[in-house]
Coordinates of C-alpha atoms and ligand atoms in Angstrom, one line a residue:
M17 CA 86.8 123.9 82.3
I18 CA 88.6 123.2 85.6
P19 CA 92.2 124.1 85.3
F20 CA 94.6 121.1 85.0
L21 CA 91.8 118.5 85.3
P22 CA 92.9 115.5 83.2
D23 CA 90.8 114.7 80.2
H24 CA 88.2 111.9 80.7
T25 CA 87.9 112.4 84.5
D26 CA 84.1 112.5 84.2
A27 CA 84.2 109.4 82.1
L28 CA 86.3 107.7 84.8
I29 CA 83.9 108.8 87.5
A30 CA 81.0 107.3 85.5
F31 CA 83.0 104.1 85.0
V32 CA 83.6 103.8 88.7
H33 CA 79.9 104.3 89.4
N34 CA 79.2 101.6 86.9
I35 CA 81.4 99.1 88.8
Y36 CA 80.5 100.2 92.4
G37 CA 77.1 101.8 92.2
D38 CA 76.1 105.5 92.5
S39 CA 76.6 106.1 96.2
F40 CA 79.9 107.3 97.8
T41 CA 82.7 104.9 96.7
P42 CA 85.4 104.3 99.3
L43 CA 88.9 103.4 98.3
H44 CA 88.8 99.9 99.8
R45 CA 86.1 98.4 102.0
P46 CA 86.0 95.0 103.5
V47 CA 83.6 92.3 102.2
F48 CA 82.0 89.7 104.6
E49 CA 80.2 87.3 102.3
G50 CA 81.4 84.0 103.7
N51 CA 81.5 82.3 107.2
E52 CA 82.4 85.5 109.1
R53 CA 79.2 85.6 111.2
N54 CA 79.2 81.9 111.9
Y55 CA 82.8 81.8 113.0
L56 CA 82.4 84.9 115.2
I57 CA 79.3 83.5 116.9
D58 CA 81.0 80.1 117.4
T59 CA 84.0 81.9 119.0
I60 CA 81.8 83.9 121.3
D61 CA 79.9 80.7 122.3
S62 CA 83.2 78.9 123.0
N63 CA 84.1 81.7 125.4
F64 CA 87.7 81.8 124.0
V65 CA 87.5 85.3 122.6
S66 CA 90.8 86.6 123.7
S67 CA 94.5 85.7 123.7
V68 CA 94.0 81.9 123.7
G69 CA 92.0 79.8 121.2
A70 CA 92.1 77.5 118.3
R71 CA 91.4 80.1 115.6
V72 CA 94.7 81.9 116.1
S73 CA 96.7 78.7 115.3
E74 CA 94.3 77.9 112.4
L75 CA 94.9 81.4 110.9
E76 CA 98.6 81.0 111.4
E77 CA 98.6 77.6 109.6
R78 CA 96.4 79.0 106.7
I79 CA 98.8 81.9 106.2
A80 CA 101.9 79.7 106.3
E81 CA 100.4 77.4 103.8
F82 CA 99.1 80.2 101.5
T83 CA 102.4 82.0 101.4
G84 CA 104.6 78.9 101.4
S85 CA 106.3 79.9 104.6
A86 CA 107.4 77.4 107.2
R87 CA 106.0 79.4 110.1
A88 CA 103.5 82.2 110.7
I89 CA 102.9 84.2 114.0
A90 CA 99.8 86.2 114.4
T91 CA 99.9 89.6 116.0
V92 CA 97.5 92.4 117.0
N93 CA 98.4 94.5 113.9
G94 CA 100.9 94.8 111.1
T95 CA 102.9 97.5 112.9
A96 CA 103.5 95.1 115.9
A97 CA 104.5 92.4 113.5
L98 CA 107.2 94.7 112.0
H99 CA 108.4 95.7 115.5
I100 CA 108.9 92.1 116.5
A101 CA 110.4 91.1 113.2
L102 CA 113.0 93.9 113.5
I103 CA 113.9 92.8 117.0
V104 CA 114.3 89.1 116.2
A105 CA 116.3 90.0 113.0
G106 CA 118.9 91.6 115.4
V107 CA 118.1 95.3 115.2
C108 CA 119.5 97.0 118.3
Q109 CA 119.4 100.4 119.8
G110 CA 121.3 103.0 117.7
D111 CA 121.3 100.8 114.5
E112 CA 120.1 102.0 111.2
V113 CA 117.5 100.3 109.0
L114 CA 117.3 100.9 105.2
S115 CA 113.8 101.5 103.9
Q116 CA 111.8 103.5 101.3
A117 CA 110.2 106.9 101.7
V118 CA 107.2 105.7 99.6
T119 CA 105.4 103.8 102.4
F120 CA 102.8 104.0 105.1
V121 CA 104.2 105.5 108.3
A122 CA 103.9 102.2 110.1
T123 CA 107.1 100.9 108.5
C124 CA 109.1 103.8 110.0
N125 CA 107.3 103.9 113.3
A126 CA 108.2 100.2 113.8
I127 CA 111.9 101.0 113.1
C128 CA 111.7 103.7 115.8
Y129 CA 110.0 101.3 118.3
A130 CA 113.1 99.1 117.8
N131 CA 115.2 102.1 118.8
A132 CA 116.7 102.3 115.4
R133 CA 116.7 105.0 112.7
P134 CA 115.5 104.7 109.1
V135 CA 117.6 105.6 106.1
F136 CA 115.6 106.1 102.9
V137 CA 116.7 104.9 99.4
D138 CA 114.9 105.6 96.2
V139 CA 112.2 103.4 94.6
D140 CA 111.9 102.1 91.0
E141 CA 109.5 104.0 88.7
D142 CA 107.6 100.9 87.6
T143 CA 107.2 98.9 90.9
M144 CA 107.1 102.0 93.2
G145 CA 109.1 99.7 95.6
M146 CA 112.7 99.9 96.7
S147 CA 115.2 100.0 93.8
P148 CA 118.0 97.4 94.1
V149 CA 120.2 99.7 92.1
A150 CA 119.6 102.7 94.4
L151 CA 120.2 100.4 97.4
R152 CA 123.5 99.2 96.1
R153 CA 124.6 102.6 95.0
W154 CA 123.9 104.1 98.5
L155 CA 125.6 101.2 100.3
E156 CA 128.7 101.5 98.1
A157 CA 128.9 105.2 98.5
N158 CA 128.1 105.5 102.2
T159 CA 129.2 102.4 104.1
R160 CA 132.2 100.2 104.8
H161 CA 131.7 96.4 105.1
E162 CA 134.0 94.7 107.6
G163 CA 133.8 91.6 109.7
G164 CA 130.3 90.7 108.5
K165 CA 128.9 94.1 109.4
T166 CA 128.0 97.1 107.3
I167 CA 128.7 100.5 109.0
N168 CA 127.5 103.9 107.9
R169 CA 130.7 105.9 107.4
E170 CA 129.0 109.2 108.3
T171 CA 127.2 108.2 111.5
G172 CA 129.2 105.2 112.6
A173 CA 126.0 103.2 113.1
R174 CA 125.6 99.6 112.0
I175 CA 123.1 99.0 109.3
T176 CA 121.4 95.8 110.5
A177 CA 118.3 95.4 108.4
C178 CA 116.6 96.5 105.2
V179 CA 112.8 96.8 104.9
P180 CA 111.5 97.1 101.3
M181 CA 107.7 97.4 100.8
H182 CA 105.5 96.0 98.0
T183 CA 103.7 99.1 97.2
F184 CA 99.9 98.8 96.7
G185 CA 100.5 95.0 96.2
L186 CA 102.9 95.4 93.3
P187 CA 105.9 93.2 93.9
C188 CA 109.2 95.2 94.1
R189 CA 112.5 93.7 92.7
I190 CA 112.8 91.6 95.8
A191 CA 115.2 88.9 94.5
E192 CA 117.7 91.5 93.4
I193 CA 117.3 93.3 96.8
A194 CA 117.9 90.0 98.6
E195 CA 121.2 89.6 96.7
V196 CA 122.4 93.1 97.7
C197 CA 121.4 92.4 101.4
A198 CA 123.2 89.1 101.4
E199 CA 126.4 90.7 100.0
F200 CA 126.4 93.4 102.7
D201 CA 125.3 91.0 105.6
I202 CA 122.0 93.0 106.1
A203 CA 118.9 91.2 107.3
L204 CA 116.0 91.5 104.8
I205 CA 112.5 92.0 106.2
E206 CA 109.8 92.4 103.7
D207 CA 106.9 94.7 104.6
A208 CA 104.3 92.6 102.8
A209 CA 101.4 94.4 104.5
E210 CA 99.8 95.3 101.2
S211 CA 100.8 92.2 99.1
L212 CA 99.0 89.1 100.4
G213 CA 98.4 87.2 97.2
S214 CA 101.2 88.9 95.2
R215 CA 103.9 86.8 93.7
V216 CA 107.2 86.8 91.9
G217 CA 107.0 83.9 89.5
A218 CA 105.3 81.2 91.7
R219 CA 106.9 82.5 94.9
H220 CA 104.8 84.6 97.3
T221 CA 106.0 88.0 98.3
G222 CA 107.3 87.8 101.9
T223 CA 109.3 84.6 101.3
F224 CA 112.5 86.3 99.9
G225 CA 113.5 87.9 103.2
T226 CA 114.6 86.4 106.5
L227 CA 111.2 87.5 107.8
A228 CA 108.2 89.3 106.4
T229 CA 105.1 90.9 107.9
L230 CA 101.5 91.2 106.8
S231 CA 98.6 93.4 107.9
F232 CA 94.9 92.5 108.2
N233 CA 93.7 96.1 108.9
G234 CA 90.2 96.9 107.7
N235 CA 91.4 98.4 104.4
K236 CA 93.7 95.5 103.4
V237 CA 93.0 92.6 101.0
I238 CA 91.5 90.6 103.9
T239 CA 90.8 91.8 107.3
T240 CA 90.7 90.6 110.9
G241 CA 89.4 94.0 112.1
G242 CA 92.9 94.7 113.2
G243 CA 95.7 92.2 112.9
G244 CA 99.0 91.2 111.4
M245 CA 101.3 88.3 110.8
I246 CA 105.0 87.5 110.8
V247 CA 106.1 84.8 108.3
T248 CA 109.5 83.1 108.2
D249 CA 111.2 79.9 107.2
D250 CA 113.6 80.2 110.2
T251 CA 112.1 78.1 113.1
A252 CA 114.4 79.6 115.7
L253 CA 113.3 83.2 114.7
A254 CA 109.7 82.0 114.6
D255 CA 110.0 80.7 118.2
R256 CA 111.6 83.9 119.4
A257 CA 108.9 86.0 117.7
K258 CA 106.1 83.9 119.3
H259 CA 107.7 84.2 122.7
L260 CA 108.1 88.0 122.4
T261 CA 104.6 88.6 121.2
T262 CA 103.2 86.5 124.1
T263 CA 104.7 88.5 127.0
A264 CA 107.9 86.2 127.0
K265 CA 106.1 83.8 129.2
V266 CA 107.9 80.5 129.9
P267 CA 105.4 77.7 129.3
H268 CA 104.2 76.1 132.5
A269 CA 100.9 74.7 133.8
W270 CA 100.4 77.2 136.6
E271 CA 103.6 79.2 137.2
F272 CA 104.0 82.7 135.8
V273 CA 107.6 83.3 134.8
H274 CA 108.6 85.8 132.0
D275 CA 112.3 85.5 131.0
Q276 CA 112.6 89.0 129.5
V277 CA 110.5 92.1 128.8
G278 CA 108.0 90.9 126.3
Y279 CA 105.0 92.3 124.4
N280 CA 101.3 91.7 124.6
Y281 CA 101.0 91.5 120.8
R282 CA 99.1 88.3 120.3
M283 CA 96.1 88.4 118.0
P284 CA 92.8 87.8 119.9
N285 CA 90.9 84.6 118.9
L286 CA 87.8 86.7 117.9
N287 CA 89.9 88.5 115.3
A288 CA 91.5 85.3 114.1
A289 CA 88.0 83.8 113.6
L290 CA 87.2 86.6 111.2
G291 CA 90.5 86.0 109.5
C292 CA 89.8 82.3 109.0
A293 CA 86.5 83.1 107.2
Q294 CA 88.3 85.7 105.1
M295 CA 91.0 83.3 104.1
E296 CA 88.4 80.9 102.7
K297 CA 87.4 83.7 100.3
L298 CA 90.9 85.0 99.5
P299 CA 91.4 83.1 96.1
E300 CA 88.0 84.3 94.9
M301 CA 88.6 87.9 96.1
L302 CA 91.9 87.9 94.2
R303 CA 90.2 86.7 91.0
I304 CA 87.6 89.4 91.3
K305 CA 90.2 92.1 92.1
A306 CA 92.2 91.0 89.0
D307 CA 89.0 91.2 86.9
T308 CA 88.2 94.7 88.2
A309 CA 91.8 95.8 87.4
A310 CA 91.4 94.4 83.9
R311 CA 88.4 96.7 83.4
Y312 CA 90.3 99.7 84.7
R313 CA 93.3 98.8 82.4
A314 CA 91.0 98.6 79.4
F315 CA 89.3 101.9 80.3
C316 CA 92.7 103.6 80.7
A317 CA 94.0 102.2 77.4
E318 CA 90.9 103.6 75.7
H319 CA 91.2 107.0 77.3
G320 CA 94.9 107.6 77.2
L321 CA 95.4 107.2 81.0
H322 CA 98.5 105.5 82.4
F323 CA 97.4 102.4 84.4
I324 CA 100.2 101.0 86.6
D325 CA 100.8 97.3 86.0
P326 CA 103.1 94.9 87.7
I327 CA 106.5 94.2 86.1
A328 CA 107.1 91.1 84.0
A329 CA 107.1 87.7 85.8
T330 CA 105.3 89.1 88.8
T331 CA 101.6 89.1 89.7
T332 CA 99.9 91.6 92.0
N333 CA 96.9 91.2 94.2
Y334 CA 95.6 94.6 92.9
W335 CA 95.1 95.8 96.4
L336 CA 94.9 99.4 95.3
N337 CA 94.7 100.2 91.6
A338 CA 96.8 103.2 90.6
I339 CA 97.2 105.5 87.7
R340 CA 100.0 108.1 86.9
L341 CA 98.9 111.6 85.9
E342 CA 100.8 114.3 84.0
D343 CA 102.1 116.3 87.0
R344 CA 101.3 117.6 90.4
N345 CA 98.7 120.1 89.1
A346 CA 96.9 117.4 87.3
R347 CA 97.0 115.2 90.4
D348 CA 95.6 117.8 92.7
A349 CA 92.8 118.8 90.2
F350 CA 91.9 115.1 89.8
L351 CA 91.9 114.5 93.6
D352 CA 89.8 117.6 94.3
Y353 CA 87.3 116.8 91.6
T354 CA 86.8 113.0 92.1
N355 CA 86.6 113.3 95.9
G356 CA 84.1 116.1 95.5
K357 CA 82.0 113.8 93.3
G358 CA 82.0 111.0 96.0
V359 CA 84.6 108.8 94.3
M360 CA 87.4 108.4 96.9
T361 CA 90.8 108.7 95.4
R362 CA 94.1 109.6 97.1
P363 CA 97.7 110.4 96.4
I364 CA 100.7 108.3 97.5
W365 CA 101.5 109.0 101.2
T366 CA 103.4 112.1 102.0
L367 CA 107.0 110.8 101.6
M368 CA 108.4 109.7 105.0
S369 CA 111.4 112.0 104.4
D370 CA 108.9 114.9 104.4
L371 CA 107.4 114.1 107.8
N372 CA 108.8 115.9 110.8
A373 CA 109.7 112.7 112.7
F374 CA 111.9 111.5 109.8
A375 CA 113.1 114.7 108.2
E376 CA 116.6 114.3 109.7
C377 CA 117.0 110.8 108.5
Q378 CA 119.6 110.2 105.7
N379 CA 118.3 109.7 102.2
D380 CA 119.7 109.4 98.7
G381 CA 117.9 112.3 97.1
L382 CA 114.7 110.2 96.4
E383 CA 114.4 111.6 92.9
T384 CA 112.0 108.9 91.6
S385 CA 110.0 108.8 94.9
R386 CA 109.3 112.6 94.5
W387 CA 108.4 112.2 90.9
L388 CA 105.9 109.4 91.7
A389 CA 104.5 111.3 94.7
D390 CA 103.6 114.2 92.3
R391 CA 101.8 111.9 89.9
V392 CA 100.4 108.7 91.3
V393 CA 96.8 108.4 92.5
N394 CA 94.8 105.3 93.8
L395 CA 91.4 104.5 92.5
P396 CA 88.5 102.7 94.3
S397 CA 89.6 99.0 94.4
S398 CA 87.2 97.1 96.7
V399 CA 85.7 93.8 95.6
P400 CA 82.3 95.0 94.2
E401 CA 79.5 93.5 96.2
N402 CA 77.3 92.6 93.2
Q403 CA 80.1 90.8 91.4
F404 CA 80.8 88.7 94.5
H405 CA 77.2 87.6 94.6
R406 CA 77.1 86.9 90.9
L407 CA 80.1 84.5 91.2
H408 CA 78.4 82.8 94.1
T409 CA 75.0 82.1 92.5
Ligands
PLP785 C1 98.9 98.6 106.6 C2 100.4 98.7 106.6 C3 101.1 98.3 107.7 C4 100.6 97.8 109.0 O1 99.5 98.5 109.4 P1 98.6 98.0 110.7 O2 97.5 99.0 110.6 O3 99.4 98.2 111.9 O4 98.2 96.6 110.5 C5 102.5 98.4 107.6 N1 103.1 98.8 106.4 C6 102.4 99.2 105.3 C7 103.1 99.6 104.1 C8 101.0 99.2 105.4 O5 100.3 99.5 104.3

């Protein structure tokens, strides 16, 4: 007996091997079963491999249509998308930005690139995303709201934006968060890096905020190698974002004028070509991911394990399936054992508030964040190769 190892861990490993095969099982690997090769070769043949080309606009249009956003702006990665979204939302040097400690470090890095500081509020136990109740409680206890601005009473800084994140694809209570933000005149930017395909009712995550950002890193639901996207319904903000991500160049046939310090954040056409092929497969990938999640759910129900489902009236893309174990000892024993057996599992990220870079940032105690960090682990969640073929033939 291995101390603290949850019951049925061996059965779970056998179950994972049954879905994914007997070799090493990664957490999430990309699948290229469609037009990826064709589009890449076409793009190379066209010579437009870099910062100009038709595939970038095509991917932007596809994402705008899929998410139901008026505009989409492609970027080199999701972190760059967040950086620009924060700037165009009005975040200035010395401002504070509300976010959650349960997130990937990119969220907080982008806040720092915009010369602002994160403030962490707690997450909900069920969604693992920002809690609208914790958000309101912190704002009421720590800020004053005057002249259309919310000011942190302790630091004197303006709180300009709020960046909740849809953890592992599970939609957070974004409509409620949007209400709080509107009340306090705080711009809402959704970090939807993990939630392409996740919805609240019929509405896609990323359409509740002023702006939202996506990521197409290699481990996300679809990939462009590296890449990201800003989505918004605000055409003026979209134009500013496009301008800033393309070196702030003033359009002209032959003259090079840049009207401010801009960024070289545009997605290369080669990456966009990969993304266009991936988008063709997205609905099918989402169906297969939901099917795999249903198998995990049934296994967990049968073996007394707690599978984490989306809350009522929301649908998740099942980017990363997650279960909740008894305590930190059970979590660590499970992680050691499964990874030792070639089944890749991992805990929630170390909380942002526990990283040196953000240790001094204000937080609300983060009780639920800590409770979840001790218990939640992700399970292998890729689209299984054999299933993909089966649906094809
Ligand atoms: C992946 C991810 C990002 C963006 O990452 P990039 O690698 O820069 O594309 C941002 N936030 C979260 C929560 C993520 O998971």
